[in-house]
CSV table of C-alpha atoms in Angstrom, one decimal:
chain,number,residue,atom,x,y,z
A,1,MET,CA,86.5,92.3,85.8
A,2,GLU,CA,90.1,92.3,84.5
A,3,LYS,CA,92.1,90.2,87.0
A,4,GLY,CA,91.7,86.6,87.7
A,5,PRO,CA,89.3,84.0,86.2
A,6,LYS,CA,86.3,85.8,84.9
A,7,TYR,CA,83.8,83.4,86.4
A,8,GLU,CA,85.3,83.8,89.9
A,9,ARG,CA,85.1,87.7,89.6
A,10,LEU,CA,81.5,87.4,88.4
A,11,LYS,CA,80.6,85.1,91.4
A,12,GLN,CA,82.0,87.9,93.7
A,13,MET,CA,79.9,90.6,91.9
A,14,ILE,CA,76.8,88.5,92.2
A,15,ARG,CA,77.5,87.9,96.0
A,16,GLN,CA,78.2,91.7,96.4
A,17,ASN,CA,74.8,92.6,94.7
A,18,ILE,CA,73.0,90.1,97.1
A,19,GLN,CA,74.8,91.5,100.1
A,20,ASP,CA,74.1,95.2,99.1
A,21,GLY,CA,70.4,94.3,98.6
A,22,ILE,CA,70.3,95.0,94.9
A,23,TRP,CA,69.0,91.5,94.5
A,24,LYS,CA,66.7,90.4,97.3
A,25,PRO,CA,66.4,86.8,98.8
A,26,GLU,CA,63.8,84.8,96.9
A,27,SER,CA,64.0,87.2,93.9
A,28,LYS,CA,64.9,85.8,90.5
A,29,LEU,CA,68.4,86.1,89.2
A,30,PRO,CA,68.5,88.3,86.0
A,31,PRO,CA,68.5,86.1,82.9
A,32,GLU,CA,71.8,85.1,81.3
A,33,ASN,CA,71.8,87.7,78.4
A,34,GLU,CA,71.2,90.4,80.8
A,35,LEU,CA,74.2,89.2,83.1
A,36,CYS,CA,76.3,88.9,80.0
A,37,GLU,CA,75.6,92.4,79.0
A,38,SER,CA,75.8,94.0,82.5
A,39,PHE,CA,79.2,92.3,83.5
A,40,GLU,CA,80.6,92.2,79.8
A,41,VAL,CA,81.2,88.4,80.0
A,42,SER,CA,80.3,85.4,77.8
A,43,LYS,CA,77.4,83.0,78.4
A,44,ILE,CA,79.9,80.3,79.3
A,45,THR,CA,81.3,82.5,82.0
A,46,VAL,CA,77.8,83.3,83.4
A,47,LYS,CA,76.9,79.5,83.3
A,48,LYS,CA,80.0,78.5,85.2
A,49,ALA,CA,79.6,81.2,87.9
A,50,LYS,CA,75.9,80.4,88.3
A,51,ASP,CA,76.5,76.6,88.5
A,52,GLU,CA,79.1,77.1,91.2
A,53,LEU,CA,76.8,79.4,93.3
A,54,LEU,CA,74.0,76.8,92.9
A,55,THR,CA,76.4,74.3,94.4
A,56,GLU,CA,77.5,76.6,97.2
A,57,GLY,CA,73.9,77.3,98.1
A,58,VAL,CA,73.9,81.0,97.3
A,59,LEU,CA,71.4,80.4,94.4
A,60,GLU,CA,68.7,77.9,94.2
A,61,THR,CA,66.2,76.5,91.7
A,62,ILE,CA,62.6,76.1,92.7
A,63,PRO,CA,60.4,73.1,91.5
A,64,GLY,CA,57.7,74.4,89.2
A,65,ARG,CA,59.3,77.7,88.6
A,66,LYS,CA,61.6,78.7,85.8
A,67,GLY,CA,64.9,80.3,86.4
A,68,VAL,CA,67.5,80.7,89.2
A,69,PHE,CA,66.6,82.4,92.5
A,70,ILE,CA,68.5,84.1,95.4
A,71,ARG,CA,68.4,81.6,98.3
A,72,LYS,CA,67.0,83.1,101.6
A,73,LEU,CA,69.7,83.5,104.1
A,74,GLN,CA,67.5,81.8,106.6
A,75,GLY,CA,67.9,78.7,104.5
A,76,ILE,CA,71.4,78.4,106.1
A,77,SER,CA,71.6,77.9,109.7
A,78,ALA,CA,73.1,81.0,111.6
A,79,GLY,CA,75.7,78.8,113.2
A,80,SER,CA,77.2,77.9,109.8
A,81,LEU,CA,77.9,81.6,108.7
A,82,ILE,CA,81.2,83.0,108.6
A,83,GLY,CA,81.8,86.7,108.2
A,84,VAL,CA,84.7,87.7,105.9
A,85,VAL,CA,86.0,91.3,105.8
A,86,ILE,CA,88.4,92.1,103.0
A,87,ASP,CA,89.7,95.4,101.7
A,88,ASP,CA,88.8,94.7,97.9
A,89,VAL,CA,88.2,91.2,96.6
A,90,ASN,CA,89.0,92.5,93.1
A,91,VAL,CA,92.6,93.3,94.0
A,92,VAL,CA,95.5,90.7,94.2
A,93,PRO,CA,96.1,89.0,96.6
A,94,PHE,CA,92.6,89.3,98.0
A,95,THR,CA,90.9,87.5,95.0
A,96,GLY,CA,93.0,84.4,95.9
A,97,ILE,CA,92.6,84.9,99.7
A,98,PHE,CA,88.9,84.9,99.5
A,99,LYS,CA,88.8,81.9,97.1
A,100,GLY,CA,90.9,79.9,99.6
A,101,ILE,CA,88.6,80.9,102.4
A,102,GLU,CA,85.6,79.9,100.4
A,103,ASP,CA,86.9,76.5,99.4
A,104,LYS,CA,88.0,75.5,102.9
A,105,LEU,CA,84.6,76.7,104.4
A,106,TRP,CA,82.6,74.9,101.8
A,107,GLU,CA,84.6,71.7,102.5
A,108,ASN,CA,83.4,71.9,106.1
A,109,LYS,CA,79.8,72.9,105.1
A,110,LEU,CA,80.3,76.5,106.3
A,111,HIS,CA,79.2,79.5,104.2
A,112,SER,CA,80.7,83.0,103.9
A,113,ILE,CA,79.2,86.4,103.9
A,114,LEU,CA,81.6,88.9,102.2
A,115,GLY,CA,82.2,92.4,103.4
A,116,ASN,CA,84.1,94.2,100.6
A,117,VAL,CA,85.0,97.4,102.5
A,118,TYR,CA,87.4,99.0,100.0
A,119,PHE,CA,90.1,100.1,102.5
A,120,ASP,CA,87.4,102.0,104.7
A,121,PRO,CA,87.9,101.3,108.4
A,122,GLU,CA,84.5,102.9,109.2
A,123,LYS,CA,82.7,100.6,106.8
A,124,ALA,CA,84.6,97.6,108.3
A,125,GLU,CA,83.5,98.6,111.7
A,126,SER,CA,79.8,99.0,110.6
A,127,TYR,CA,79.9,95.7,108.8
A,128,LEU,CA,81.4,93.8,111.9
A,129,GLN,CA,78.7,95.4,114.0
A,130,SER,CA,75.9,94.1,111.7
A,131,LEU,CA,77.6,90.6,111.7
A,132,LEU,CA,77.5,90.5,115.5
A,133,GLN,CA,73.8,90.9,115.4
A,134,ASN,CA,73.3,87.9,113.2
A,135,ASN,CA,74.7,85.0,115.5
A,136,ILE,CA,77.7,84.3,113.0
A,137,ALA,CA,79.9,81.4,113.9
A,138,GLY,CA,83.1,83.3,113.3
A,139,VAL,CA,85.0,86.1,111.5
A,140,ILE,CA,88.0,86.2,109.1
A,141,THR,CA,89.1,89.8,108.7
A,142,VAL,CA,91.9,91.9,107.2
A,143,PRO,CA,93.0,94.7,109.5
A,144,MET,CA,92.4,98.0,107.6
A,145,ILE,CA,95.2,100.1,106.2
A,146,CYS,CA,94.5,103.5,107.7
A,147,GLU,CA,96.1,106.4,109.7
A,148,GLY,CA,96.1,105.2,113.4
A,149,TYR,CA,96.4,101.5,112.1
A,150,GLN,CA,96.8,100.0,115.5
A,151,GLU,CA,94.3,102.2,117.5
A,152,ASN,CA,91.5,101.9,114.9
A,153,ASN,CA,92.0,98.2,114.3
A,154,ARG,CA,92.1,97.4,118.0
A,155,ARG,CA,88.8,99.3,118.6
A,156,VAL,CA,87.2,97.2,115.8
A,157,LEU,CA,88.7,93.8,116.8
A,158,ASN,CA,87.7,94.5,120.5
A,159,LEU,CA,84.2,94.2,119.3
A,160,LEU,CA,84.7,90.6,118.5
A,161,LYS,CA,86.7,89.8,121.6
A,162,GLU,CA,83.9,91.2,123.8
A,163,LYS,CA,81.5,88.9,122.3
A,164,ASN,CA,83.8,85.9,122.2
A,165,ILE,CA,83.5,85.4,118.4
A,166,PRO,CA,86.1,83.0,117.0
A,167,SER,CA,88.3,85.3,114.7
A,168,VAL,CA,91.4,85.0,112.6
A,169,LEU,CA,93.2,87.8,110.9
A,170,VAL,CA,94.4,87.4,107.4
A,171,ASP,CA,97.2,89.2,105.3
A,172,ARG,CA,98.1,91.6,108.3
A,173,TYR,CA,98.2,91.3,112.0
A,174,LEU,CA,98.3,93.6,115.1
A,175,PRO,CA,101.3,93.3,117.2
A,176,ASN,CA,100.8,92.1,120.8
A,177,PHE,CA,97.1,91.4,120.0
A,178,ASP,CA,96.0,87.9,120.8
A,179,ILE,CA,94.1,86.9,117.8
A,180,PRO,CA,95.4,84.2,115.4
A,181,SER,CA,96.7,85.3,112.1
A,182,VAL,CA,97.9,84.0,108.8
A,183,VAL,CA,100.2,86.2,106.6
A,184,SER,CA,102.9,86.0,104.0
A,185,ASN,CA,106.6,86.5,104.9
A,186,ASN,CA,106.7,90.1,104.2
A,187,ARG,CA,110.0,91.0,105.8
A,188,GLN,CA,111.9,88.1,104.2
A,189,ALA,CA,110.4,88.5,100.7
A,190,SER,CA,111.1,92.3,100.7
A,191,LYS,CA,114.8,91.6,101.8
A,192,GLU,CA,115.1,89.1,98.9
A,193,MET,CA,113.6,91.5,96.4
A,194,ALA,CA,116.2,94.1,97.4
A,195,GLU,CA,119.0,91.4,97.1
A,196,ARG,CA,117.7,90.5,93.7
A,197,LEU,CA,118.1,94.2,92.7
A,198,PHE,CA,121.7,94.3,94.1
A,199,ALA,CA,122.5,91.2,91.9
A,200,ARG,CA,121.5,93.3,89.0
A,201,GLY,CA,123.8,96.1,89.9
A,202,HIS,CA,121.5,98.4,91.5
A,203,ARG,CA,122.4,100.4,94.6
A,204,ARG,CA,120.2,103.5,94.4
A,205,ILE,CA,116.9,101.8,94.8
A,206,LEU,CA,113.8,104.1,95.1
A,207,ALA,CA,111.4,102.2,97.5
A,208,VAL,CA,107.9,103.4,97.7
A,209,SER,CA,106.1,102.5,100.9
A,210,GLY,CA,102.6,103.3,102.0
A,211,LEU,CA,100.4,103.8,105.0
A,212,PRO,CA,101.6,102.1,108.3
A,213,CYS,CA,100.4,98.5,108.8
A,214,SER,CA,102.0,95.3,109.8
A,215,SER,CA,102.9,94.1,106.3
A,216,MET,CA,104.1,97.5,105.1
A,217,ASP,CA,106.3,97.9,108.3
A,218,GLU,CA,107.8,94.5,107.6
A,219,ARG,CA,108.5,95.2,104.0
A,220,VAL,CA,110.2,98.5,104.8
A,221,GLN,CA,112.4,96.7,107.4
A,222,GLY,CA,113.2,93.9,104.9
A,223,TYR,CA,114.4,96.5,102.4
A,224,ILE,CA,116.7,98.1,105.1
A,225,ASP,CA,117.8,94.6,106.3
A,226,ALA,CA,119.2,93.8,102.8
A,227,PHE,CA,121.4,97.0,102.7
A,228,GLU,CA,122.7,96.3,106.2
A,229,GLU,CA,123.4,92.6,105.6
A,230,ALA,CA,125.1,93.3,102.3
A,231,GLY,CA,127.2,96.1,103.8
A,232,ILE,CA,125.9,98.5,101.2
A,233,GLU,CA,125.4,102.2,102.2
A,234,ARG,CA,121.8,103.1,102.0
A,235,ASP,CA,120.5,106.6,101.1
A,236,PRO,CA,117.6,107.3,103.5
A,237,ASN,CA,116.1,109.7,101.0
A,238,LEU,CA,115.4,106.8,98.6
A,239,LEU,CA,112.8,105.4,101.1
A,240,ILE,CA,109.7,107.4,100.6
A,241,ARG,CA,106.1,107.1,102.0
A,242,SER,CA,103.3,107.5,99.5
A,243,ASN,CA,99.6,106.9,100.1
A,244,GLU,CA,97.5,104.0,98.7
A,245,LYS,CA,94.5,106.2,98.5
A,246,LEU,CA,96.3,109.1,96.9
A,247,PHE,CA,93.9,109.7,94.1
A,248,THR,CA,90.7,109.1,96.0
A,249,LEU,CA,91.5,111.7,98.7
A,250,SER,CA,89.5,115.0,98.9
A,251,SER,CA,91.0,117.7,96.8
A,252,ALA,CA,92.6,119.6,99.6
A,253,HIS,CA,94.1,116.5,101.2
A,254,GLN,CA,95.2,115.2,97.8
A,255,ASN,CA,97.0,118.4,97.0
A,256,ASN,CA,98.9,118.4,100.3
A,257,GLU,CA,99.8,114.7,99.8
A,258,LEU,CA,101.0,115.4,96.2
A,259,ALA,CA,103.1,118.2,97.3
A,260,ARG,CA,104.6,116.2,100.1
A,261,ILE,CA,105.4,113.2,97.8
A,262,LYS,CA,106.9,115.5,95.1
A,263,SER,CA,109.2,117.1,97.7
A,264,LEU,CA,110.4,113.6,98.7
A,265,ILE,CA,111.0,112.5,95.2
A,266,GLN,CA,113.0,115.7,94.5
A,267,LYS,CA,115.1,115.1,97.7
A,268,ALA,CA,115.7,111.5,96.7
A,269,GLY,CA,117.7,112.4,93.6
A,270,ASP,CA,118.7,109.8,90.9
A,271,PHE,CA,117.9,106.1,91.2
A,272,THR,CA,118.2,103.2,88.9
A,273,ALA,CA,115.5,100.9,90.3
A,274,CYS,CA,112.0,101.6,91.6
A,275,TYR,CA,110.2,99.3,94.1
A,276,PHE,CA,106.6,99.6,95.0
A,277,MET,CA,105.8,97.8,98.3
A,278,ASN,CA,102.2,97.0,97.4
A,279,ALA,CA,100.1,97.1,94.1
A,280,PRO,CA,97.9,100.2,95.0
A,281,LEU,CA,101.1,102.3,95.4
A,282,GLN,CA,101.8,101.9,91.8
A,283,THR,CA,99.5,105.0,91.1
A,284,THR,CA,102.5,107.0,92.5
A,285,VAL,CA,104.2,106.5,89.0
A,286,ARG,CA,102.1,109.5,88.0
A,287,VAL,CA,104.0,111.7,90.4
A,288,ILE,CA,107.5,110.0,90.1
A,289,PHE,CA,107.4,109.9,86.4
A,290,PRO,CA,105.2,112.8,85.2
A,291,ASN,CA,106.8,112.8,81.8
A,292,GLY,CA,106.7,108.9,81.4
A,293,ARG,CA,110.1,107.3,80.9
A,294,ASP,CA,111.8,110.5,79.6
A,295,GLY,CA,115.2,110.5,81.3
A,296,HIS,CA,114.4,107.3,83.0
A,297,GLN,CA,114.8,104.7,80.3
A,298,GLN,CA,117.2,102.5,82.2
A,299,VAL,CA,115.1,102.4,85.4
A,300,GLU,CA,114.2,98.8,86.4
A,301,PHE,CA,110.9,98.1,88.3
A,302,ALA,CA,109.9,95.9,91.2
A,303,ALA,CA,106.6,95.6,92.9
A,304,TYR,CA,104.4,93.4,95.0
A,305,ASP,CA,101.6,91.2,93.6
A,306,GLU,CA,101.2,92.5,90.0
A,307,ILE,CA,101.9,95.1,87.4
A,308,THR,CA,98.8,97.5,87.5
A,309,GLU,CA,97.6,99.8,84.9
A,310,PRO,CA,99.5,102.9,86.1
A,311,LEU,CA,102.8,101.0,86.0
A,312,ARG,CA,101.9,99.3,82.6
A,313,SER,CA,102.0,102.8,81.0
A,314,LEU,CA,105.9,102.8,81.7
A,315,THR,CA,106.8,99.1,81.4
A,316,ASN,CA,105.6,95.6,80.6
A,317,ARG,CA,108.4,94.0,82.8
A,318,ALA,CA,109.0,93.9,86.5
A,319,LEU,CA,110.2,91.7,89.4
A,320,ILE,CA,107.2,90.8,91.3
A,321,VAL,CA,106.7,89.4,94.9
A,322,VAL,CA,103.9,86.8,94.3
A,323,GLN,CA,102.1,86.3,97.6
A,324,PRO,CA,100.5,82.8,98.2
A,325,GLY,CA,97.0,84.4,98.4
A,326,TYR,CA,95.0,81.2,98.0
A,327,LYS,CA,97.0,79.2,100.7
A,328,VAL,CA,96.8,82.2,103.1
A,329,GLY,CA,93.0,82.2,102.8
A,330,TRP,CA,92.7,78.4,103.0
A,331,GLU,CA,94.9,78.3,106.1
A,332,ALA,CA,93.1,81.2,107.7
A,333,ALA,CA,89.8,79.3,107.2
A,334,LYS,CA,91.3,76.1,108.6
A,335,LEU,CA,92.5,78.0,111.6
A,336,LEU,CA,89.1,79.5,112.2
A,337,ILE,CA,87.4,76.0,112.0
A,338,GLN,CA,89.8,74.8,114.7
A,339,GLU,CA,89.0,77.9,116.9
A,340,ILE,CA,85.3,77.2,116.5
A,341,ARG,CA,85.5,73.4,117.2
A,342,GLU,CA,88.3,73.6,120.0
A,343,PRO,CA,88.4,77.2,121.4
A,344,HIS,CA,91.2,78.5,123.6
A,345,GLN,CA,93.9,76.2,122.2
A,346,GLY,CA,96.5,78.9,122.1
A,347,ILE,CA,97.3,81.8,119.5
A,348,VAL,CA,98.7,80.7,116.3
A,349,GLN,CA,100.7,83.1,114.1
A,350,MET,CA,101.3,81.4,110.8
A,351,THR,CA,103.6,82.9,108.1
A,352,ILE,CA,103.6,81.5,104.5
A,353,LYS,CA,106.3,82.0,102.0
A,354,SER,CA,106.1,84.2,99.0
A,355,GLU,CA,108.2,83.9,95.8
A,356,ILE,CA,109.7,86.4,93.4
A,357,ILE,CA,109.4,86.1,89.7
A,358,GLU,CA,110.2,88.3,86.7
A,359,LYS,CA,106.9,89.1,85.0
A,360,VAL,CA,106.6,90.1,81.3
A,361,LEU,CA,103.3,91.2,80.0
A,362,ASP,CA,102.3,90.4,76.4
């Protein structure tokens, strides 16, 4: 639990343990000292997380019994349950997105069931199938990053359309698919990032993209737009595609991907700036800079969302696109509530502006 407020992260872990069946409905929540030890947090953090989950109805106290208990799901009416499917709630910007969703739903007396699917489209499909059997009121979901992005996600989302379940896509969307969505301004933000690097004198910018999806496609296009609008010649070899799941692939697949990426890096040649188009892609630094910063002391870094551990091994400073995660989640929940209360009001595609900052770690 290293990113975001610790009590928020602890809340998600408690929710996840309940969802995964580790802690059963009506069972007693482990005592504070055990939670402190298990999750390596303070008693203050445990108390704050526990108090909020009591307020939200996830936990409950029972008269005449000591301790805090897991509330039975049946204690919440089925019509007030919203399924939320997210890549990984522990990763920026999804921590903020889920918090925004939760807050808006709670404001309207609705409750969320979180599916933390860890970038696995099969798990997402299985989770949605189980939600459909529980008379949920609606779904907010992130289309999964995967090979065959459009085909796989259309198949999954058609499950919701066939059952007429009110749904909203968050963070990504599917082109020409009529489900409302709330996303950040990926194309414009990526263009502005490249322009920031131009202003610092960079022309040879190694841009590391990932698996195809709406947000990645737009970020790539924004990078290209910046060169075209500035009239700067762009070396196409400097735009390379890595893989967000690179170091979790099977050995054979990983070896093939590593060989492919190493070949692209060799072909790219020299560069003065390196731009990672999402946070998980920062693992690629191990391939781009196998000897650390030897020979690359002057390279400047840019990235989406945050400076993650792989990049921290090289620098404590980077230009960062900060996505409005909380606002994206809040607006997605607001849109879903409108869909539930007044269906068939037209498809809304909402885009929210990101900002670029220079981040320096202590």
